[in-house]
mmCIF file with all atom_site columns, C-alpha atoms in Angstrom:
data_model
loop_
_atom_site.group_PDB
_atom_site.id
_atom_site.type_symbol
_atom_site.label_atom_id
_atom_site.label_alt_id
_atom_site.label_comp_id
_atom_site.label_asym_id
_atom_site.label_entity_id
_atom_site.label_seq_id
_atom_site.pdbx_PDB_ins_code
_atom_site.Cartn_x
_atom_site.Cartn_y
_atom_site.Cartn_z
_atom_site.occupancy
_atom_site.B_iso_or_equiv
_atom_site.pdbx_formal_charge
_atom_site.auth_seq_id
_atom_site.auth_comp_id
_atom_site.auth_asym_id
_atom_site.auth_atom_id
_atom_site.pdbx_PDB_model_num
ATOM 1   C CA . MET A 1 1   ? 49.241 -5.754  0.518  1.00 64.00 ? 28  MET A CA 1
ATOM 2   C CA . SER A 1 2   ? 50.605 -2.217  0.512  1.00 66.00 ? 29  SER A CA 1
ATOM 3   C CA . VAL A 1 3   ? 50.165 0.507   3.125  1.00 58.00 ? 30  VAL A CA 1
ATOM 4   C CA . ALA A 1 4   ? 47.966 2.372   0.578  1.00 61.00 ? 31  ALA A CA 1
ATOM 5   C CA . GLU A 1 5   ? 45.683 -0.675  0.225  1.00 65.00 ? 32  GLU A CA 1
ATOM 6   C CA . ILE A 1 6   ? 45.456 -1.105  3.999  1.00 59.00 ? 33  ILE A CA 1
ATOM 7   C CA . ALA A 1 7   ? 44.680 2.591   4.440  1.00 57.00 ? 34  ALA A CA 1
ATOM 8   C CA . ASN A 1 8   ? 42.052 2.491   1.697  1.00 63.00 ? 35  ASN A CA 1
ATOM 9   C CA . ALA A 1 9   ? 40.364 -0.558  3.260  1.00 63.00 ? 36  ALA A CA 1
ATOM 10  C CA . ALA A 1 10  ? 40.332 1.267   6.628  1.00 60.00 ? 37  ALA A CA 1
ATOM 11  C CA . GLY A 1 11  ? 38.999 4.498   5.165  1.00 71.00 ? 38  GLY A CA 1
ATOM 12  C CA . ALA A 1 12  ? 42.203 6.288   6.098  1.00 64.00 ? 39  ALA A CA 1
ATOM 13  C CA . PHE A 1 13  ? 45.163 7.896   4.392  1.00 64.00 ? 40  PHE A CA 1
ATOM 14  C CA . PRO A 1 14  ? 48.486 6.035   4.112  1.00 65.00 ? 41  PRO A CA 1
ATOM 15  C CA . ASN A 1 15  ? 50.256 8.657   6.208  1.00 67.00 ? 42  ASN A CA 1
ATOM 16  C CA . GLN A 1 16  ? 47.739 8.034   9.022  1.00 66.00 ? 43  GLN A CA 1
ATOM 17  C CA . VAL A 1 17  ? 48.684 4.364   9.049  1.00 60.00 ? 44  VAL A CA 1
ATOM 18  C CA . THR A 1 18  ? 52.421 5.112   9.186  1.00 64.00 ? 45  THR A CA 1
ATOM 19  C CA . TYR A 1 19  ? 51.911 7.918   11.718 1.00 63.00 ? 46  TYR A CA 1
ATOM 20  C CA . TYR A 1 20  ? 50.075 5.663   14.210 1.00 62.00 ? 47  TYR A CA 1
ATOM 21  C CA . PHE A 1 21  ? 51.851 2.388   13.528 1.00 66.00 ? 48  PHE A CA 1
ATOM 22  C CA . GLY A 1 22  ? 55.219 3.367   12.066 1.00 69.00 ? 49  GLY A CA 1
ATOM 23  C CA . SER A 1 23  ? 55.233 0.766   9.300  1.00 76.00 ? 50  SER A CA 1
ATOM 24  C CA . LYS A 1 24  ? 53.171 -1.916  7.700  1.00 74.00 ? 51  LYS A CA 1
ATOM 25  C CA . ASP A 1 25  ? 55.110 -4.566  9.646  1.00 79.00 ? 52  ASP A CA 1
ATOM 26  C CA . SER A 1 26  ? 54.371 -2.768  12.902 1.00 82.00 ? 53  SER A CA 1
ATOM 27  C CA . LEU A 1 27  ? 50.697 -2.585  11.993 1.00 80.00 ? 54  LEU A CA 1
ATOM 28  C CA . LEU A 1 28  ? 50.685 -6.342  11.344 1.00 84.00 ? 55  LEU A CA 1
ATOM 29  C CA . VAL A 1 29  ? 52.316 -6.977  14.743 1.00 88.00 ? 56  VAL A CA 1
ATOM 30  C CA . HIS A 1 30  ? 49.713 -4.794  16.448 1.00 85.00 ? 57  HIS A CA 1
ATOM 31  C CA . ALA A 1 31  ? 46.888 -6.563  14.632 1.00 86.00 ? 58  ALA A CA 1
ATOM 32  C CA . ALA A 1 32  ? 48.225 -10.039 15.436 1.00 92.00 ? 59  ALA A CA 1
ATOM 33  C CA . PHE A 1 33  ? 48.554 -9.281  19.129 1.00 93.00 ? 60  PHE A CA 1
ATOM 34  C CA . LEU A 1 34  ? 45.182 -7.549  19.255 1.00 90.00 ? 61  LEU A CA 1
ATOM 35  C CA . GLY A 1 35  ? 43.703 -10.790 17.953 1.00 94.00 ? 62  GLY A CA 1
ATOM 36  C CA . LEU A 1 36  ? 45.653 -12.762 20.562 1.00 95.00 ? 63  LEU A CA 1
ATOM 37  C CA . LEU A 1 37  ? 44.459 -10.501 23.404 1.00 92.00 ? 64  LEU A CA 1
ATOM 38  C CA . HIS A 1 38  ? 40.867 -10.886 22.276 1.00 93.00 ? 65  HIS A CA 1
ATOM 39  C CA . ASP A 1 39  ? 41.265 -14.647 22.036 1.00 95.00 ? 66  ASP A CA 1
ATOM 40  C CA . ALA A 1 40  ? 42.816 -14.702 25.516 1.00 92.00 ? 67  ALA A CA 1
ATOM 41  C CA . ARG A 1 41  ? 39.734 -12.939 26.925 1.00 91.00 ? 68  ARG A CA 1
ATOM 42  C CA . ARG A 1 42  ? 37.532 -15.628 25.371 1.00 92.00 ? 69  ARG A CA 1
ATOM 43  C CA . ILE A 1 43  ? 39.790 -18.324 26.868 1.00 93.00 ? 70  ILE A CA 1
ATOM 44  C CA . GLU A 1 44  ? 39.200 -16.820 30.320 1.00 94.00 ? 71  GLU A CA 1
ATOM 45  C CA . ARG A 1 45  ? 35.530 -17.853 30.091 1.00 94.00 ? 72  ARG A CA 1
ATOM 46  C CA . ILE A 1 46  ? 36.627 -21.445 29.520 1.00 95.00 ? 73  ILE A CA 1
ATOM 47  C CA . GLY A 1 47  ? 38.906 -21.220 32.552 1.00 94.00 ? 74  GLY A CA 1
ATOM 48  C CA . ARG A 1 48  ? 36.141 -19.841 34.784 1.00 94.00 ? 75  ARG A CA 1
ATOM 49  C CA . GLN A 1 49  ? 33.889 -22.768 33.877 1.00 95.00 ? 76  GLN A CA 1
ATOM 50  C CA . ALA A 1 50  ? 36.365 -25.391 35.108 1.00 95.00 ? 77  ALA A CA 1
ATOM 51  C CA . PRO A 1 51  ? 35.176 -27.092 38.294 1.00 94.00 ? 78  PRO A CA 1
ATOM 52  C CA . ASP A 1 52  ? 38.669 -27.947 39.506 1.00 94.00 ? 79  ASP A CA 1
ATOM 53  C CA . ALA A 1 53  ? 42.309 -27.084 38.807 1.00 95.00 ? 80  ALA A CA 1
ATOM 54  C CA . ALA A 1 54  ? 43.060 -30.202 36.757 1.00 94.00 ? 81  ALA A CA 1
ATOM 55  C CA . THR A 1 55  ? 40.163 -29.442 34.410 1.00 95.00 ? 82  THR A CA 1
ATOM 56  C CA . PHE A 1 56  ? 41.262 -25.804 34.257 1.00 95.00 ? 83  PHE A CA 1
ATOM 57  C CA . ARG A 1 57  ? 44.795 -26.778 33.151 1.00 94.00 ? 84  ARG A CA 1
ATOM 58  C CA . ARG A 1 58  ? 43.534 -29.255 30.536 1.00 92.00 ? 85  ARG A CA 1
ATOM 59  C CA . ASN A 1 59  ? 40.804 -26.970 29.100 1.00 94.00 ? 86  ASN A CA 1
ATOM 60  C CA . ILE A 1 60  ? 42.978 -23.847 28.995 1.00 94.00 ? 87  ILE A CA 1
ATOM 61  C CA . ALA A 1 61  ? 45.813 -25.716 27.245 1.00 92.00 ? 88  ALA A CA 1
ATOM 62  C CA . ARG A 1 62  ? 43.495 -27.234 24.667 1.00 90.00 ? 89  ARG A CA 1
ATOM 63  C CA . ALA A 1 63  ? 41.729 -23.923 23.972 1.00 92.00 ? 90  ALA A CA 1
ATOM 64  C CA . VAL A 1 64  ? 44.934 -21.894 23.695 1.00 91.00 ? 91  VAL A CA 1
ATOM 65  C CA . LEU A 1 65  ? 46.506 -24.258 21.203 1.00 86.00 ? 92  LEU A CA 1
ATOM 66  C CA . ALA A 1 66  ? 43.353 -23.948 19.072 1.00 88.00 ? 93  ALA A CA 1
ATOM 67  C CA . MET A 1 67  ? 43.239 -20.140 19.120 1.00 92.00 ? 94  MET A CA 1
ATOM 68  C CA . PRO A 1 68  ? 42.933 -18.741 15.601 1.00 92.00 ? 95  PRO A CA 1
ATOM 69  C CA . SER A 1 69  ? 45.286 -15.834 16.379 1.00 93.00 ? 96  SER A CA 1
ATOM 70  C CA . LEU A 1 70  ? 48.354 -17.987 17.173 1.00 90.00 ? 97  LEU A CA 1
ATOM 71  C CA . PRO A 1 71  ? 49.610 -18.409 13.580 1.00 88.00 ? 98  PRO A CA 1
ATOM 72  C CA . SER A 1 72  ? 49.521 -14.635 12.931 1.00 90.00 ? 99  SER A CA 1
ATOM 73  C CA . VAL A 1 73  ? 51.324 -14.022 16.233 1.00 93.00 ? 100 VAL A CA 1
ATOM 74  C CA . ALA A 1 74  ? 53.947 -16.576 15.193 1.00 89.00 ? 101 ALA A CA 1
ATOM 75  C CA . ARG A 1 75  ? 54.435 -14.589 11.972 1.00 87.00 ? 102 ARG A CA 1
ATOM 76  C CA . ALA A 1 76  ? 54.692 -11.364 13.999 1.00 90.00 ? 103 ALA A CA 1
ATOM 77  C CA . LEU A 1 77  ? 57.360 -12.906 16.249 1.00 90.00 ? 104 LEU A CA 1
ATOM 78  C CA . ALA A 1 78  ? 59.270 -14.127 13.255 1.00 87.00 ? 105 ALA A CA 1
ATOM 79  C CA . ALA A 1 79  ? 59.087 -10.645 11.686 1.00 86.00 ? 106 ALA A CA 1
ATOM 80  C CA . ALA A 1 80  ? 60.426 -9.113  14.896 1.00 89.00 ? 107 ALA A CA 1
ATOM 81  C CA . ILE A 1 81  ? 63.420 -11.449 14.764 1.00 88.00 ? 108 ILE A CA 1
ATOM 82  C CA . SER A 1 82  ? 64.440 -10.134 11.368 1.00 88.00 ? 109 SER A CA 1
ATOM 83  C CA . LYS A 1 83  ? 63.433 -6.511  12.078 1.00 90.00 ? 110 LYS A CA 1
ATOM 84  C CA . PRO A 1 84  ? 64.783 -5.345  15.442 1.00 89.00 ? 111 PRO A CA 1
ATOM 85  C CA . GLU A 1 85  ? 62.766 -2.110  15.275 1.00 88.00 ? 112 GLU A CA 1
ATOM 86  C CA . LEU A 1 86  ? 59.660 -4.248  15.927 1.00 90.00 ? 113 LEU A CA 1
ATOM 87  C CA . ALA A 1 87  ? 61.054 -5.607  19.214 1.00 91.00 ? 114 ALA A CA 1
ATOM 88  C CA . PRO A 1 88  ? 59.594 -2.822  21.379 1.00 91.00 ? 115 PRO A CA 1
ATOM 89  C CA . VAL A 1 89  ? 56.153 -3.330  19.820 1.00 91.00 ? 116 VAL A CA 1
ATOM 90  C CA . VAL A 1 90  ? 56.286 -7.088  20.464 1.00 93.00 ? 117 VAL A CA 1
ATOM 91  C CA . ASP A 1 91  ? 57.560 -6.527  23.976 1.00 94.00 ? 118 ASP A CA 1
ATOM 92  C CA . ARG A 1 92  ? 54.715 -4.130  24.867 1.00 92.00 ? 119 ARG A CA 1
ATOM 93  C CA . HIS A 1 93  ? 52.118 -6.573  23.622 1.00 93.00 ? 120 HIS A CA 1
ATOM 94  C CA . LEU A 1 94  ? 53.718 -9.536  25.373 1.00 95.00 ? 121 LEU A CA 1
ATOM 95  C CA . GLN A 1 95  ? 53.889 -7.590  28.646 1.00 95.00 ? 122 GLN A CA 1
ATOM 96  C CA . LEU A 1 96  ? 50.190 -6.790  28.302 1.00 94.00 ? 123 LEU A CA 1
ATOM 97  C CA . LEU A 1 97  ? 49.362 -10.426 27.612 1.00 95.00 ? 124 LEU A CA 1
ATOM 98  C CA . PHE A 1 98  ? 51.392 -11.553 30.617 1.00 96.00 ? 125 PHE A CA 1
ATOM 99  C CA . ARG A 1 99  ? 49.771 -8.973  32.928 1.00 96.00 ? 126 ARG A CA 1
ATOM 100 C CA . GLN A 1 100 ? 46.265 -9.809  31.660 1.00 95.00 ? 127 GLN A CA 1
ATOM 101 C CA . SER A 1 101 ? 46.885 -13.520 32.217 1.00 96.00 ? 128 SER A CA 1
ATOM 102 C CA . GLU A 1 102 ? 48.432 -12.974 35.634 1.00 96.00 ? 129 GLU A CA 1
ATOM 103 C CA . ARG A 1 103 ? 45.444 -10.907 36.808 1.00 96.00 ? 130 ARG A CA 1
ATOM 104 C CA . PHE A 1 104 ? 43.015 -13.509 35.521 1.00 96.00 ? 131 PHE A CA 1
ATOM 105 C CA . VAL A 1 105 ? 44.798 -16.376 37.274 1.00 96.00 ? 132 VAL A CA 1
ATOM 106 C CA . SER A 1 106 ? 45.192 -14.343 40.435 1.00 96.00 ? 133 SER A CA 1
ATOM 107 C CA . ARG A 1 107 ? 41.432 -13.679 40.612 1.00 95.00 ? 134 ARG A CA 1
ATOM 108 C CA . LEU A 1 108 ? 40.655 -17.307 39.857 1.00 94.00 ? 135 LEU A CA 1
ATOM 109 C CA . ILE A 1 109 ? 43.048 -18.611 42.525 1.00 94.00 ? 136 ILE A CA 1
ATOM 110 C CA . ASP A 1 110 ? 41.652 -16.194 45.075 1.00 94.00 ? 137 ASP A CA 1
ATOM 111 C CA . THR A 1 111 ? 38.041 -17.137 44.454 1.00 94.00 ? 138 THR A CA 1
ATOM 112 C CA . ARG A 1 112 ? 38.633 -20.897 44.157 1.00 94.00 ? 139 ARG A CA 1
ATOM 113 C CA . GLY A 1 113 ? 41.259 -21.362 46.838 1.00 92.00 ? 140 GLY A CA 1
ATOM 114 C CA . TRP A 1 114 ? 43.675 -22.880 44.316 1.00 95.00 ? 141 TRP A CA 1
ATOM 115 C CA . LYS A 1 115 ? 47.437 -22.460 44.550 1.00 94.00 ? 142 LYS A CA 1
ATOM 116 C CA . ALA A 1 116 ? 50.338 -22.161 42.126 1.00 95.00 ? 143 ALA A CA 1
ATOM 117 C CA . ARG A 1 117 ? 53.753 -23.715 42.686 1.00 93.00 ? 144 ARG A CA 1
ATOM 118 C CA . ARG A 1 118 ? 55.543 -20.621 41.375 1.00 95.00 ? 145 ARG A CA 1
ATOM 119 C CA . PRO A 1 119 ? 54.917 -16.867 41.317 1.00 97.00 ? 146 PRO A CA 1
ATOM 120 C CA . LEU A 1 120 ? 52.025 -15.926 39.055 1.00 96.00 ? 147 LEU A CA 1
ATOM 121 C CA . ASP A 1 121 ? 54.124 -13.671 36.831 1.00 96.00 ? 148 ASP A CA 1
ATOM 122 C CA . VAL A 1 122 ? 56.413 -16.639 36.142 1.00 96.00 ? 149 VAL A CA 1
ATOM 123 C CA . GLU A 1 123 ? 53.358 -18.872 35.662 1.00 95.00 ? 150 GLU A CA 1
ATOM 124 C CA . ALA A 1 124 ? 51.957 -16.567 32.949 1.00 96.00 ? 151 ALA A CA 1
ATOM 125 C CA . ARG A 1 125 ? 55.307 -16.072 31.181 1.00 96.00 ? 152 ARG A CA 1
ATOM 126 C CA . THR A 1 126 ? 56.102 -19.795 31.195 1.00 95.00 ? 153 THR A CA 1
ATOM 127 C CA . PHE A 1 127 ? 52.669 -20.782 29.895 1.00 95.00 ? 154 PHE A CA 1
ATOM 128 C CA . TRP A 1 128 ? 52.599 -18.280 27.034 1.00 94.00 ? 155 TRP A CA 1
ATOM 129 C CA . SER A 1 129 ? 56.248 -18.841 26.152 1.00 93.00 ? 156 SER A CA 1
ATOM 130 C CA . THR A 1 130 ? 55.534 -22.533 25.848 1.00 91.00 ? 157 THR A CA 1
ATOM 131 C CA . ALA A 1 131 ? 52.419 -22.000 23.735 1.00 90.00 ? 158 ALA A CA 1
ATOM 132 C CA . LEU A 1 132 ? 54.050 -19.460 21.418 1.00 90.00 ? 159 LEU A CA 1
ATOM 133 C CA . GLY A 1 133 ? 57.211 -21.551 21.158 1.00 87.00 ? 160 GLY A CA 1
ATOM 134 C CA . ALA A 1 134 ? 55.201 -24.583 20.126 1.00 83.00 ? 161 ALA A CA 1
ATOM 135 C CA . VAL A 1 135 ? 53.462 -22.632 17.370 1.00 82.00 ? 162 VAL A CA 1
ATOM 136 C CA . LEU A 1 136 ? 56.766 -21.169 16.135 1.00 82.00 ? 163 LEU A CA 1
ATOM 137 C CA . LEU A 1 137 ? 58.298 -24.650 15.947 1.00 81.00 ? 164 LEU A CA 1
ATOM 138 C CA . VAL A 1 138 ? 55.379 -26.096 14.029 1.00 77.00 ? 165 VAL A CA 1
ATOM 139 C CA . ARG A 1 139 ? 55.216 -23.066 11.688 1.00 74.00 ? 166 ARG A CA 1
ATOM 140 C CA . ALA A 1 140 ? 58.978 -23.410 11.102 1.00 75.00 ? 167 ALA A CA 1
ATOM 141 C CA . GLY A 1 141 ? 58.536 -26.996 9.952  1.00 75.00 ? 168 GLY A CA 1
ATOM 142 C CA . ALA A 1 142 ? 59.361 -29.024 13.064 1.00 73.00 ? 169 ALA A CA 1
ATOM 143 C CA . HIS A 1 143 ? 57.959 -32.540 12.957 1.00 73.00 ? 170 HIS A CA 1
ATOM 144 C CA . GLY A 1 144 ? 54.725 -32.980 14.861 1.00 67.00 ? 171 GLY A CA 1
ATOM 145 C CA . THR A 1 145 ? 51.969 -30.571 15.768 1.00 61.00 ? 172 THR A CA 1
ATOM 146 C CA . VAL A 1 146 ? 51.145 -28.355 18.708 1.00 57.00 ? 173 VAL A CA 1
ATOM 147 C CA . ALA A 1 147 ? 48.948 -31.217 19.905 1.00 63.00 ? 174 ALA A CA 1
ATOM 148 C CA . ASP A 1 148 ? 52.141 -33.160 20.662 1.00 69.00 ? 175 ASP A CA 1
ATOM 149 C CA . LEU A 1 149 ? 52.897 -30.690 23.422 1.00 73.00 ? 176 LEU A CA 1
ATOM 150 C CA . ASP A 1 150 ? 51.771 -31.049 27.029 1.00 82.00 ? 177 ASP A CA 1
ATOM 151 C CA . LEU A 1 151 ? 50.878 -27.388 27.460 1.00 84.00 ? 178 LEU A CA 1
ATOM 152 C CA . ALA A 1 152 ? 48.759 -28.241 30.507 1.00 88.00 ? 179 ALA A CA 1
ATOM 153 C CA . GLY A 1 153 ? 51.970 -29.481 32.135 1.00 88.00 ? 180 GLY A CA 1
ATOM 154 C CA . ALA A 1 154 ? 53.381 -25.961 31.884 1.00 89.00 ? 181 ALA A CA 1
ATOM 155 C CA . LEU A 1 155 ? 50.788 -24.822 34.426 1.00 91.00 ? 182 LEU A CA 1
ATOM 156 C CA . THR A 1 156 ? 51.392 -25.445 38.131 1.00 93.00 ? 183 THR A CA 1
ATOM 157 C CA . ILE A 1 157 ? 47.966 -24.382 39.329 1.00 93.00 ? 184 ILE A CA 1
ATOM 158 C CA . HIS A 1 158 ? 46.458 -26.961 41.631 1.00 91.00 ? 185 HIS A CA 1
ATOM 159 C CA . ASP A 1 159 ? 43.798 -27.366 44.260 1.00 88.00 ? 186 ASP A CA 1
ATOM 160 C CA . GLU A 1 160 ? 44.023 -28.850 47.721 1.00 76.00 ? 187 GLU A CA 1
ATOM 161 C CA . LEU A 1 161 ? 42.992 -32.307 46.518 1.00 67.00 ? 188 LEU A CA 1
ATOM 162 C CA . GLU A 1 162 ? 45.938 -32.728 44.174 1.00 66.00 ? 189 GLU A CA 1
ATOM 163 C CA . PRO A 1 163 ? 49.190 -34.151 45.529 1.00 62.00 ? 190 PRO A CA 1
ATOM 164 C CA . GLY A 1 164 ? 52.377 -32.258 45.174 1.00 54.00 ? 191 GLY A CA 1
#
């Protein structure tokens, strides 16, 4: 799809698309991460419904690996590898995702009395890096599926009843 076709579908002019997004590839990165951020907000509802930390870890991991936005984000990450000018766009979106996730987990921990075994910024980065890495591997042709990954094990959030 060309910039002109994208602009036409959006009811805009091609120069408006390139003015705001820089390039078609940048627009696709923005769109992929916007989808991911929206999916992450929906995942937060699943997390809030968990009665305990073990259920939280399991439900969040399962829901994240099933998010419809992950394949497009994997394509955006792959595009950024081959086009360094997209790196700042990817970085801004990743930082937003990490902060959003960190705030969510912080509020949940505070209200539930749960704990994390590492700083929450590291918790968020580790979790999302694991999830996105799994999708990249599967999309690149690695044997297995994202279901073969223990994404819940990447989370250290626990409650007082859990050993460790």
